[in-house]
PDB file of C-alpha atoms in Angstrom:
ATOM      1  CA  ASN A 139      15.899  -3.364 -11.435  1.00 72.00           C
ATOM      2  CA  GLN A 140      12.919  -5.558 -10.472  1.00 79.00           C
ATOM      3  CA  MET A 141      11.290  -4.860  -7.103  1.00 86.00           C
ATOM      4  CA  ILE A 142       8.425  -6.676  -5.380  1.00 91.00           C
ATOM      5  CA  MET A 143       6.437  -4.665  -2.860  1.00 94.00           C
ATOM      6  CA  TYR A 144       3.657  -5.998  -0.634  1.00 95.00           C
ATOM      7  CA  THR A 145       1.123  -3.457   0.604  1.00 96.00           C
ATOM      8  CA  ASP A 146      -1.905  -3.409   2.861  1.00 95.00           C
ATOM      9  CA  GLY A 147      -4.251  -0.931   4.429  1.00 95.00           C
ATOM     10  CA  GLY A 148      -7.216  -1.105   6.694  1.00 89.00           C
ATOM     11  CA  SER A 149      -9.519   0.900   8.877  1.00 88.00           C
ATOM     12  CA  TYR A 150     -12.156   0.548  11.536  1.00 80.00           C
ATOM     13  CA  ASN A 151     -15.101   1.681   9.451  1.00 64.00           C
ATOM     14  CA  ASN A 152     -17.702   0.474   7.027  1.00 56.00           C
ATOM     15  CA  GLY A 153     -18.028   1.846   3.525  1.00 56.00           C
ATOM     16  CA  ASP A 154     -17.807   5.623   3.369  1.00 61.00           C
ATOM     17  CA  ARG A 155     -17.851   6.185   7.125  1.00 67.00           C
ATOM     18  CA  LYS A 156     -14.401   7.296   8.216  1.00 80.00           C
ATOM     19  CA  GLY A 157     -12.461   5.939  11.175  1.00 89.00           C
ATOM     20  CA  ASP A 158      -8.987   5.065  12.459  1.00 92.00           C
ATOM     21  CA  GLY A 159      -6.829   3.289   9.921  1.00 94.00           C
ATOM     22  CA  SER A 160      -3.309   2.309   8.971  1.00 96.00           C
ATOM     23  CA  TRP A 161      -1.211   1.317   5.992  1.00 97.00           C
ATOM     24  CA  ALA A 162       1.959  -0.755   5.633  1.00 97.00           C
ATOM     25  CA  TYR A 163       4.374  -1.805   2.910  1.00 97.00           C
ATOM     26  CA  LEU A 164       7.413  -3.998   2.676  1.00 95.00           C
ATOM     27  CA  ILE A 165       9.878  -4.503  -0.131  1.00 91.00           C
ATOM     28  CA  VAL A 166      11.157  -8.044  -0.468  1.00 87.00           C
ATOM     29  CA  ASN A 167      14.903  -7.784   0.075  1.00 74.00           C
ATOM     30  CA  GLU A 168      16.761 -10.094  -2.282  1.00 63.00           C
ATOM     31  CA  GLY A 169      20.049  -9.242  -0.548  1.00 64.00           C
ATOM     32  CA  ASP A 170      19.131 -10.416   2.959  1.00 67.00           C
ATOM     33  CA  PRO A 171      16.057 -12.648   3.174  1.00 64.00           C
ATOM     34  CA  ASN A 172      16.316 -12.711   6.986  1.00 71.00           C
ATOM     35  CA  GLU A 173      15.972  -8.956   7.291  1.00 77.00           C
ATOM     36  CA  ILE A 174      12.324  -8.005   6.955  1.00 91.00           C
ATOM     37  CA  ILE A 175      11.686  -4.274   7.206  1.00 93.00           C
ATOM     38  CA  VAL A 176       8.124  -2.962   7.183  1.00 96.00           C
ATOM     39  CA  THR A 177       7.022   0.678   7.080  1.00 97.00           C
ATOM     40  CA  CYS A 178       3.639   1.685   8.484  1.00 97.00           C
ATOM     41  CA  GLU A 179       1.534   4.615   9.668  1.00 97.00           C
ATOM     42  CA  PHE A 180      -1.509   5.139  11.888  1.00 95.00           C
ATOM     43  CA  ILE A 181      -4.081   7.600  10.465  1.00 94.00           C
ATOM     44  CA  GLN A 182      -7.310   9.016  11.814  1.00 92.00           C
ATOM     45  CA  ASN A 183     -10.440   9.891   9.848  1.00 91.00           C
ATOM     46  CA  THR A 184      -9.752   7.682   6.837  1.00 92.00           C
ATOM     47  CA  THR A 185     -11.311   4.844   4.845  1.00 91.00           C
ATOM     48  CA  ASN A 186     -10.150   1.361   3.917  1.00 91.00           C
ATOM     49  CA  ASN A 187      -9.713   2.276   0.236  1.00 93.00           C
ATOM     50  CA  ARG A 188      -7.613   5.343   1.092  1.00 94.00           C
ATOM     51  CA  THR A 189      -5.263   3.350   3.327  1.00 96.00           C
ATOM     52  CA  GLU A 190      -4.817   0.664   0.648  1.00 96.00           C
ATOM     53  CA  MET A 191      -3.840   3.390  -1.843  1.00 96.00           C
ATOM     54  CA  MET A 192      -1.600   5.233   0.623  1.00 97.00           C
ATOM     55  CA  ALA A 193       0.449   2.075   1.241  1.00 97.00           C
ATOM     56  CA  VAL A 194       1.358   1.912  -2.461  1.00 96.00           C
ATOM     57  CA  ILE A 195       1.955   5.668  -2.719  1.00 95.00           C
ATOM     58  CA  GLU A 196       4.267   5.728   0.323  1.00 95.00           C
ATOM     59  CA  GLY A 197       6.157   2.672  -0.936  1.00 94.00           C
ATOM     60  CA  LEU A 198       6.669   4.282  -4.362  1.00 92.00           C
ATOM     61  CA  LYS A 199       7.822   7.540  -2.739  1.00 92.00           C
ATOM     62  CA  TYR A 200      10.402   5.540  -0.810  1.00 91.00           C
ATOM     63  CA  LEU A 201      11.620   3.628  -3.888  1.00 88.00           C
ATOM     64  CA  ASN A 202      11.753   6.783  -6.042  1.00 85.00           C
ATOM     65  CA  LYS A 203      14.444   8.175  -3.723  1.00 84.00           C
ATOM     66  CA  PHE A 204      16.855   5.471  -4.907  1.00 78.00           C
ATOM     67  CA  ASP A 205      16.147   4.592  -8.513  1.00 71.00           C
ATOM     68  CA  ASP A 206      13.748   5.911 -11.117  1.00 66.00           C
ATOM     69  CA  ARG A 207      14.486   3.194 -13.695  1.00 73.00           C
ATOM     70  CA  MET A 208      12.981   0.250 -11.887  1.00 80.00           C
ATOM     71  CA  ASN A 209      10.186  -2.185 -12.466  1.00 87.00           C
ATOM     72  CA  VAL A 210       7.891  -2.466  -9.472  1.00 89.00           C
ATOM     73  CA  THR A 211       5.356  -5.217  -8.958  1.00 91.00           C
ATOM     74  CA  VAL A 212       2.920  -4.361  -6.176  1.00 94.00           C
ATOM     75  CA  VAL A 213       1.129  -7.277  -4.541  1.00 94.00           C
ATOM     76  CA  SER A 214      -2.149  -6.108  -2.986  1.00 94.00           C
ATOM     77  CA  ASP A 215      -5.361  -7.670  -1.688  1.00 91.00           C
ATOM     78  CA  SER A 216      -7.380  -4.541  -2.553  1.00 93.00           C
ATOM     79  CA  GLY A 217      -9.781  -5.225  -5.420  1.00 91.00           C
ATOM     80  CA  TYR A 218     -10.704  -1.510  -5.475  1.00 93.00           C
ATOM     81  CA  LEU A 219      -7.100  -0.440  -6.011  1.00 93.00           C
ATOM     82  CA  VAL A 220      -6.024  -3.155  -8.455  1.00 93.00           C
ATOM     83  CA  LYS A 221      -9.190  -2.997 -10.594  1.00 92.00           C
ATOM     84  CA  GLY A 222      -9.221   0.792 -10.558  1.00 92.00           C
ATOM     85  CA  TRP A 223      -5.642   0.895 -11.826  1.00 92.00           C
ATOM     86  CA  THR A 224      -5.566  -2.030 -14.275  1.00 89.00           C
ATOM     87  CA  ASP A 225      -9.068  -2.192 -15.758  1.00 87.00           C
ATOM     88  CA  PRO A 226      -9.381   0.344 -18.612  1.00 79.00           C
ATOM     89  CA  ALA A 227     -13.051   0.752 -17.735  1.00 80.00           C
ATOM     90  CA  TYR A 228     -11.996   2.651 -14.615  1.00 90.00           C
ATOM     91  CA  LEU A 229      -8.929   4.914 -14.403  1.00 90.00           C
ATOM     92  CA  GLU A 230      -8.607   5.643 -18.134  1.00 89.00           C
ATOM     93  CA  ARG A 231     -12.307   6.415 -18.407  1.00 91.00           C
ATOM     94  CA  TRP A 232     -12.323   8.518 -15.221  1.00 93.00           C
ATOM     95  CA  VAL A 233      -9.489  10.693 -16.559  1.00 92.00           C
ATOM     96  CA  ALA A 234     -11.134  10.988 -19.991  1.00 93.00           C
ATOM     97  CA  ASN A 235     -14.422  11.990 -18.308  1.00 93.00           C
ATOM     98  CA  GLY A 236     -12.814  14.703 -16.173  1.00 95.00           C
ATOM     99  CA  TRP A 237     -12.746  12.527 -13.028  1.00 96.00           C
ATOM    100  CA  ARG A 238     -16.437  11.600 -13.254  1.00 94.00           C
ATOM    101  CA  THR A 239     -17.741   8.051 -12.932  1.00 90.00           C
ATOM    102  CA  SER A 240     -20.048   6.344 -15.436  1.00 88.00           C
ATOM    103  CA  THR A 241     -22.977   7.670 -13.363  1.00 92.00           C
ATOM    104  CA  ASN A 242     -21.496  11.200 -13.578  1.00 92.00           C
ATOM    105  CA  THR A 243     -20.563  11.420  -9.895  1.00 94.00           C
ATOM    106  CA  PRO A 244     -17.106  12.591  -8.770  1.00 95.00           C
ATOM    107  CA  VAL A 245     -14.502   9.806  -8.554  1.00 95.00           C
ATOM    108  CA  GLN A 246     -13.697   8.975  -4.932  1.00 94.00           C
ATOM    109  CA  ASN A 247     -10.070   9.425  -3.852  1.00 95.00           C
ATOM    110  CA  GLN A 248      -9.173  11.428  -6.968  1.00 96.00           C
ATOM    111  CA  ASP A 249      -6.247  13.011  -5.076  1.00 96.00           C
ATOM    112  CA  LEU A 250      -4.697   9.601  -4.447  1.00 96.00           C
ATOM    113  CA  TRP A 251      -5.323   8.282  -7.978  1.00 96.00           C
ATOM    114  CA  GLU A 252      -3.534  11.382  -9.328  1.00 95.00           C
ATOM    115  CA  GLU A 253      -0.668  10.933  -6.853  1.00 95.00           C
ATOM    116  CA  LEU A 254      -0.305   7.294  -7.913  1.00 94.00           C
ATOM    117  CA  GLN A 255      -0.139   8.366 -11.567  1.00 92.00           C
ATOM    118  CA  ARG A 256       2.431  11.060 -10.779  1.00 91.00           C
ATOM    119  CA  LEU A 257       4.688   8.663  -8.847  1.00 90.00           C
ATOM    120  CA  SER A 258       4.554   5.814 -11.359  1.00 87.00           C
ATOM    121  CA  TRP A 259       4.388   7.290 -14.873  1.00 83.00           C
ATOM    122  CA  HIS A 260       8.157   6.975 -15.410  1.00 81.00           C
ATOM    123  CA  ILE A 261       8.679   3.463 -14.032  1.00 82.00           C
ATOM    124  CA  GLY A 262       7.588  -0.016 -15.003  1.00 80.00           C
ATOM    125  CA  PHE A 263       4.664  -0.579 -12.659  1.00 84.00           C
ATOM    126  CA  ASN A 264       2.068  -3.299 -12.293  1.00 88.00           C
ATOM    127  CA  PHE A 265      -0.129  -5.046  -9.766  1.00 90.00           C
ATOM    128  CA  ILE A 266      -0.758  -8.620  -8.735  1.00 87.00           C
ATOM    129  CA  HIS A 267      -4.103  -9.048  -6.992  1.00 88.00           C
ATOM    130  CA  ILE A 268      -4.186 -11.666  -4.237  1.00 87.00           C
ATOM    131  CA  ARG A 269      -6.687 -12.882  -1.674  1.00 79.00           C
ATOM    132  CA  GLY A 270      -5.898 -11.400   1.726  1.00 73.00           C
ATOM    133  CA  HIS A 271      -5.760 -12.826   5.226  1.00 67.00           C
ATOM    134  CA  ASN A 272      -3.761 -15.950   4.343  1.00 65.00           C
ATOM    135  CA  LYS A 273      -6.365 -17.122   1.809  1.00 73.00           C
ATOM    136  CA  ASP A 274      -4.170 -16.844  -1.282  1.00 65.00           C
ATOM    137  CA  LYS A 275      -3.258 -20.217  -2.778  1.00 76.00           C
ATOM    138  CA  ARG A 276       0.321 -19.053  -3.419  1.00 77.00           C
ATOM    139  CA  ALA A 277       2.112 -19.559  -0.079  1.00 81.00           C
ATOM    140  CA  GLU A 278       4.716 -16.875  -0.767  1.00 84.00           C
ATOM    141  CA  HIS A 279       2.078 -14.186  -1.373  1.00 86.00           C
ATOM    142  CA  ALA A 280       0.069 -15.282   1.665  1.00 86.00           C
ATOM    143  CA  TYR A 281       3.216 -15.159   3.833  1.00 90.00           C
ATOM    144  CA  TRP A 282       4.253 -11.599   2.912  1.00 92.00           C
ATOM    145  CA  ASN A 283       0.663 -10.298   2.851  1.00 92.00           C
ATOM    146  CA  ASP A 284       0.170 -11.619   6.384  1.00 92.00           C
ATOM    147  CA  ILE A 285       3.211  -9.625   7.580  1.00 94.00           C
ATOM    148  CA  VAL A 286       1.977  -6.300   6.127  1.00 96.00           C
ATOM    149  CA  ASP A 287      -1.520  -7.043   7.446  1.00 94.00           C
ATOM    150  CA  ARG A 288      -0.098  -7.558  10.940  1.00 94.00           C
ATOM    151  CA  ALA A 289       2.017  -4.390  10.633  1.00 96.00           C
ATOM    152  CA  CYS A 290      -1.237  -2.485   9.983  1.00 96.00           C
ATOM    153  CA  THR A 291      -2.631  -3.989  13.191  1.00 94.00           C
ATOM    154  CA  TRP A 292       0.565  -3.000  15.030  1.00 96.00           C
ATOM    155  CA  ALA A 293       0.123   0.607  13.819  1.00 96.00           C
ATOM    156  CA  LEU A 294      -3.551   0.635  14.917  1.00 94.00           C
ATOM    157  CA  ASP A 295      -2.619  -0.766  18.337  1.00 93.00           C
ATOM    158  CA  ASN A 296       0.263   1.672  18.930  1.00 94.00           C
ATOM    159  CA  LYS A 297      -1.432   4.827  17.542  1.00 89.00           C
ATOM    160  CA  MET A 298       1.719   6.862  16.825  1.00 90.00           C
ATOM    161  CA  LEU A 299      -0.171   9.664  15.084  1.00 89.00           C
ATOM    162  CA  GLY A 300       1.737  11.695  12.510  1.00 89.00           C
ATOM    163  CA  MET A 301       4.659   9.260  12.533  1.00 93.00           C
ATOM    164  CA  VAL A 302       5.855   6.924   9.802  1.00 95.00           C
ATOM    165  CA  VAL A 303       7.277   3.952  11.682  1.00 96.00           C
ATOM    166  CA  THR A 304       9.860   1.497  10.391  1.00 96.00           C
ATOM    167  CA  LEU A 305       9.633  -1.950  11.952  1.00 96.00           C
ATOM    168  CA  SER A 306      11.904  -4.972  11.906  1.00 94.00           C
ATOM    169  CA  TYR A 307      10.028  -8.287  11.734  1.00 94.00           C
ATOM    170  CA  ASP A 308      11.477 -11.390  13.361  1.00 91.00           C
ATOM    171  CA  ARG A 309      10.536 -14.548  11.414  1.00 88.00           C
ATOM    172  CA  ASN A 310      11.010 -16.776  14.459  1.00 89.00           C
ATOM    173  CA  THR A 311       9.143 -14.836  17.150  1.00 91.00           C
ATOM    174  CA  LYS A 312       6.719 -13.279  14.621  1.00 91.00           C
ATOM    175  CA  LYS A 313       7.105  -9.974  16.490  1.00 94.00           C
ATOM    176  CA  PHE A 314       7.811  -6.423  15.344  1.00 96.00           C
ATOM    177  CA  THR A 315      10.486  -4.192  16.810  1.00 94.00           C
ATOM    178  CA  PRO A 316      10.369  -0.465  15.982  1.00 95.00           C
ATOM    179  CA  ILE A 317      13.615   0.735  14.368  1.00 95.00           C
ATOM    180  CA  SER A 318      12.669   4.360  13.733  1.00 92.00           C
ATOM    181  CA  ALA A 319       9.750   6.758  13.796  1.00 92.00           C
ATOM    182  CA  LYS A 320       9.845   9.881  11.648  1.00 93.00           C
ATOM    183  CA  LEU A 321       7.422  12.763  11.401  1.00 91.00           C
ATOM    184  CA  LYS A 322       5.246  12.353   8.315  1.00 83.00           C
ATOM    185  CA  GLU A 323       6.496  14.406   5.358  1.00 74.00           C
ATOM    186  CA  ASN A 324       3.798  16.071   3.303  1.00 64.00           C
TER     187      ASN A 324
END
């Protein structure tokens, strides 16, 4: 069962300074290409890297409810996330070194790296790294990435704290309509 998931995250901060942020994911629906469903959340006191990771984690949690024998390709514009996961110099070495970096400092976002490992160890899982904000040369990736990017903006604008919101996206009007909002499960 091959799934393609587009994810994005963002926050109003620079570097390690925390601020308001949001994440979003969508799963490309082979069954009904006209139905575009995006899930997103507004979060306070977070960083860009954390929101990028949370988008993937929340998408995998959702998919794991249905099928644990799938292959998931995650398309992300986060170099931090994709390199950290796919380059053996990072995640494998961090784990081997007891979650210490090459300069012997604690790995940032260790909780989320561990959660990502826990959610994906039993499935086929890989990343495709793309350029964000409609800069990717592959039109299909740019199209879907733009939708999750705009869903993040929607979440930041609407500030529904503690709620995971499911949106329907209209291809023609390019507008989101909320379908449901559920309290965040821990």
